[in-house]
Amino acid sequence: MAADSSMRAVGWARSLPISSGVKAARDWTREHLNTLGWDRTAPETVDAVLLTVSELVTNAHVHARSAAQLVLAWDSECLHVTVHDSSPALPEQRQPSDEAPGGRGMLLVDALADTWQAHPCPNGKDITACFRPSSEGVQLAARAAPSSVCS
């Protein structure tokens, strides 16, 4: 079967300095997921994406002590959520301790996302988590994608 050369994609990007806080990242992400209609068609996926964005942006701000570059890309099958920070250290899944308040972020991302990967970059690293809503949610989101979609 030949590959479909008519794949449509839409994406958004935002820089989040440490001073912006994680709530700004969640609010911005929610706004864009709503343009895809996910608030109606895939609310559970919205919740998973928002929690993942919170964790990844927090990691950039707290552990990397860096601004976070947040990119959302929807390719009609998967929402790719990428956070770039300036630290070259790749994330490690730690065993959480009952005494420690943190250490669960990447465990949450692993549980929430369909897949995730971390890649070193010349100026830090990218962590990308992918989310696939139900097939019904995908069909509705594809129809609801903004008119600025590239072909």
mmCIF file of C-alpha atoms in Angstrom:
data_model
loop_
_atom_site.group_PDB
_atom_site.id
_atom_site.type_symbol
_atom_site.label_atom_id
_atom_site.label_comp_id
_atom_site.label_asym_id
_atom_site.label_seq_id
_atom_site.Cartn_x
_atom_site.Cartn_y
_atom_site.Cartn_z
ATOM 1 C CA MET A 1 0.000 0.000 0.000
ATOM 2 C CA ALA A 2 1.406 3.417 -0.951
ATOM 3 C CA ALA A 3 1.986 5.981 1.743
ATOM 4 C CA ASP A 4 -0.640 8.701 2.002
ATOM 5 C CA SER A 5 1.020 11.897 0.825
ATOM 6 C CA SER A 6 -1.925 14.016 1.982
ATOM 7 C CA MET A 7 -1.119 13.836 5.699
ATOM 8 C CA ARG A 8 -2.324 16.961 7.461
ATOM 9 C CA ALA A 9 -0.638 18.392 10.497
ATOM 10 C CA VAL A 10 -1.025 21.370 12.780
ATOM 11 C CA GLY A 11 1.279 22.598 15.484
ATOM 12 C CA TRP A 12 1.944 25.294 18.047
ATOM 13 C CA ALA A 13 5.036 26.379 19.964
ATOM 14 C CA ARG A 14 5.635 28.560 23.006
ATOM 15 C CA SER A 15 8.592 29.555 25.123
ATOM 16 C CA LEU A 16 7.948 29.408 28.865
ATOM 17 C CA PRO A 17 10.500 31.218 31.008
ATOM 18 C CA ILE A 18 10.837 30.009 34.584
ATOM 19 C CA SER A 19 8.894 33.080 35.733
ATOM 20 C CA SER A 20 5.828 32.064 33.665
ATOM 21 C CA GLY A 21 4.960 29.106 35.860
ATOM 22 C CA VAL A 22 3.452 25.761 34.961
ATOM 23 C CA LYS A 23 -0.160 26.996 35.020
ATOM 24 C CA ALA A 24 0.574 29.142 31.956
ATOM 25 C CA ALA A 25 1.762 26.006 30.120
ATOM 26 C CA ARG A 26 -1.391 24.067 31.074
ATOM 27 C CA ASP A 27 -3.739 26.931 30.139
ATOM 28 C CA TRP A 28 -2.015 27.419 26.773
ATOM 29 C CA THR A 29 -2.097 23.686 26.050
ATOM 30 C CA ARG A 30 -5.772 23.387 27.025
ATOM 31 C CA GLU A 31 -6.658 26.236 24.658
ATOM 32 C CA HIS A 32 -5.046 24.423 21.718
ATOM 33 C CA LEU A 33 -6.551 21.035 22.600
ATOM 34 C CA ASN A 34 -9.952 22.745 22.683
ATOM 35 C CA THR A 35 -9.404 23.978 19.099
ATOM 36 C CA LEU A 36 -9.105 20.305 18.151
ATOM 37 C CA GLY A 37 -12.389 19.587 19.939
ATOM 38 C CA TRP A 38 -10.715 17.271 22.452
ATOM 39 C CA ASP A 39 -12.535 18.907 25.361
ATOM 40 C CA ARG A 40 -15.663 17.219 23.919
ATOM 41 C CA THR A 41 -14.243 14.178 22.134
ATOM 42 C CA ALA A 42 -11.323 13.064 24.307
ATOM 43 C CA PRO A 43 -11.526 14.633 27.788
ATOM 44 C CA GLU A 44 -9.494 11.823 29.387
ATOM 45 C CA THR A 45 -6.704 12.410 26.891
ATOM 46 C CA VAL A 46 -6.833 16.152 27.636
ATOM 47 C CA ASP A 47 -6.326 15.391 31.329
ATOM 48 C CA ALA A 48 -3.367 13.104 30.538
ATOM 49 C CA VAL A 49 -1.777 15.698 28.232
ATOM 50 C CA LEU A 50 -2.193 18.502 30.785
ATOM 51 C CA LEU A 51 -0.625 16.461 33.578
ATOM 52 C CA THR A 52 2.253 15.489 31.292
ATOM 53 C CA VAL A 53 2.820 19.117 30.265
ATOM 54 C CA SER A 54 2.860 20.052 33.964
ATOM 55 C CA GLU A 55 5.463 17.414 34.744
ATOM 56 C CA LEU A 56 7.733 18.131 31.779
ATOM 57 C CA VAL A 57 7.662 21.911 32.182
ATOM 58 C CA THR A 58 8.244 21.548 35.938
ATOM 59 C CA ASN A 59 11.250 19.334 35.194
ATOM 60 C CA ALA A 60 12.647 21.971 32.817
ATOM 61 C CA HIS A 61 12.162 24.773 35.307
ATOM 62 C CA VAL A 62 13.221 22.934 38.495
ATOM 63 C CA HIS A 63 15.787 20.329 37.454
ATOM 64 C CA ALA A 64 17.274 21.993 34.360
ATOM 65 C CA ARG A 65 16.847 25.515 35.802
ATOM 66 C CA SER A 66 15.904 26.476 32.274
ATOM 67 C CA ALA A 67 13.146 28.007 30.237
ATOM 68 C CA ALA A 68 10.949 25.381 28.605
ATOM 69 C CA GLN A 69 10.199 25.334 24.880
ATOM 70 C CA LEU A 70 6.809 23.630 24.533
ATOM 71 C CA VAL A 71 5.722 22.304 21.139
ATOM 72 C CA LEU A 72 2.409 20.602 20.347
ATOM 73 C CA ALA A 73 2.087 18.841 16.983
ATOM 74 C CA TRP A 74 -1.061 16.980 15.885
ATOM 75 C CA ASP A 75 -0.607 14.761 12.820
ATOM 76 C CA SER A 76 -4.175 13.368 12.691
ATOM 77 C CA GLU A 77 -3.107 10.249 14.577
ATOM 78 C CA CYS A 78 -0.943 11.329 17.482
ATOM 79 C CA LEU A 79 -0.431 14.487 19.487
ATOM 80 C CA HIS A 80 3.303 14.954 19.996
ATOM 81 C CA VAL A 81 4.056 17.014 23.113
ATOM 82 C CA THR A 82 7.686 18.101 23.177
ATOM 83 C CA VAL A 83 9.447 20.061 25.894
ATOM 84 C CA HIS A 84 12.986 21.275 25.290
ATOM 85 C CA ASP A 85 15.255 22.534 28.056
ATOM 86 C CA SER A 86 18.911 23.548 28.226
ATOM 87 C CA SER A 87 20.166 20.643 30.352
ATOM 88 C CA PRO A 88 21.931 17.778 28.560
ATOM 89 C CA ALA A 89 20.994 15.373 31.387
ATOM 90 C CA LEU A 90 18.379 12.893 30.200
ATOM 91 C CA PRO A 91 15.556 12.103 32.642
ATOM 92 C CA GLU A 92 15.759 9.012 34.775
ATOM 93 C CA GLN A 93 12.830 7.142 36.203
ATOM 94 C CA ARG A 94 13.492 6.955 39.916
ATOM 95 C CA GLN A 95 11.815 4.745 42.430
ATOM 96 C CA PRO A 96 9.731 7.156 44.493
ATOM 97 C CA SER A 97 10.292 7.208 48.214
ATOM 98 C CA ASP A 98 7.511 7.550 50.765
ATOM 99 C CA GLU A 99 9.600 10.280 52.414
ATOM 100 C CA ALA A 100 10.413 12.277 49.254
ATOM 101 C CA PRO A 101 7.741 14.578 47.819
ATOM 102 C CA GLY A 102 9.100 14.320 44.262
ATOM 103 C CA GLY A 103 10.577 11.716 41.982
ATOM 104 C CA ARG A 104 7.351 10.561 40.336
ATOM 105 C CA GLY A 105 7.232 12.828 37.282
ATOM 106 C CA MET A 106 8.607 10.502 34.635
ATOM 107 C CA LEU A 107 6.695 7.566 36.150
ATOM 108 C CA LEU A 108 3.521 9.610 35.579
ATOM 109 C CA VAL A 109 4.525 10.495 32.027
ATOM 110 C CA ASP A 110 5.238 6.820 31.344
ATOM 111 C CA ALA A 111 1.798 5.849 32.684
ATOM 112 C CA LEU A 112 -0.113 8.629 30.875
ATOM 113 C CA ALA A 113 1.468 8.803 27.419
ATOM 114 C CA ASP A 114 1.156 6.151 24.730
ATOM 115 C CA THR A 115 4.907 6.519 24.206
ATOM 116 C CA TRP A 116 7.661 8.901 25.240
ATOM 117 C CA GLN A 117 11.281 9.453 24.298
ATOM 118 C CA ALA A 118 14.144 11.692 25.392
ATOM 119 C CA HIS A 119 16.777 12.886 22.947
ATOM 120 C CA PRO A 120 19.946 14.882 23.566
ATOM 121 C CA CYS A 121 20.267 18.023 21.441
ATOM 122 C CA PRO A 122 23.227 20.351 20.868
ATOM 123 C CA ASN A 123 21.777 22.823 23.390
ATOM 124 C CA GLY A 124 20.017 20.523 25.862
ATOM 125 C CA LYS A 125 17.419 17.838 25.379
ATOM 126 C CA ASP A 126 13.949 17.188 23.999
ATOM 127 C CA ILE A 127 11.409 15.005 25.727
ATOM 128 C CA THR A 128 8.482 14.010 23.523
ATOM 129 C CA ALA A 129 5.352 12.235 24.711
ATOM 130 C CA CYS A 130 2.738 11.005 22.231
ATOM 131 C CA PHE A 131 -0.980 10.703 22.852
ATOM 132 C CA ARG A 132 -3.510 8.902 20.660
ATOM 133 C CA PRO A 133 -7.138 9.625 21.481
ATOM 134 C CA SER A 134 -9.779 6.999 20.726
ATOM 135 C CA SER A 135 -10.492 6.438 17.034
ATOM 136 C CA GLU A 136 -13.757 8.396 17.397
ATOM 137 C CA GLY A 137 -11.863 11.269 19.022
ATOM 138 C CA VAL A 138 -9.281 11.210 16.210
ATOM 139 C CA GLN A 139 -11.976 11.450 13.519
ATOM 140 C CA LEU A 140 -13.745 14.312 15.280
ATOM 141 C CA ALA A 141 -10.489 16.128 16.006
ATOM 142 C CA ALA A 142 -9.381 15.804 12.377
ATOM 143 C CA ARG A 143 -12.619 17.476 11.266
ATOM 144 C CA ALA A 144 -12.280 20.162 13.945
ATOM 145 C CA ALA A 145 -8.661 21.071 13.103
ATOM 146 C CA PRO A 146 -8.257 24.775 12.370
ATOM 147 C CA SER A 147 -8.240 26.000 8.789
ATOM 148 C CA SER A 148 -4.552 26.880 9.113
ATOM 149 C CA VAL A 149 -3.662 23.195 8.787
ATOM 150 C CA CYS A 150 -0.810 22.598 6.366
ATOM 151 C CA SER A 151 -1.118 19.991 3.642
#
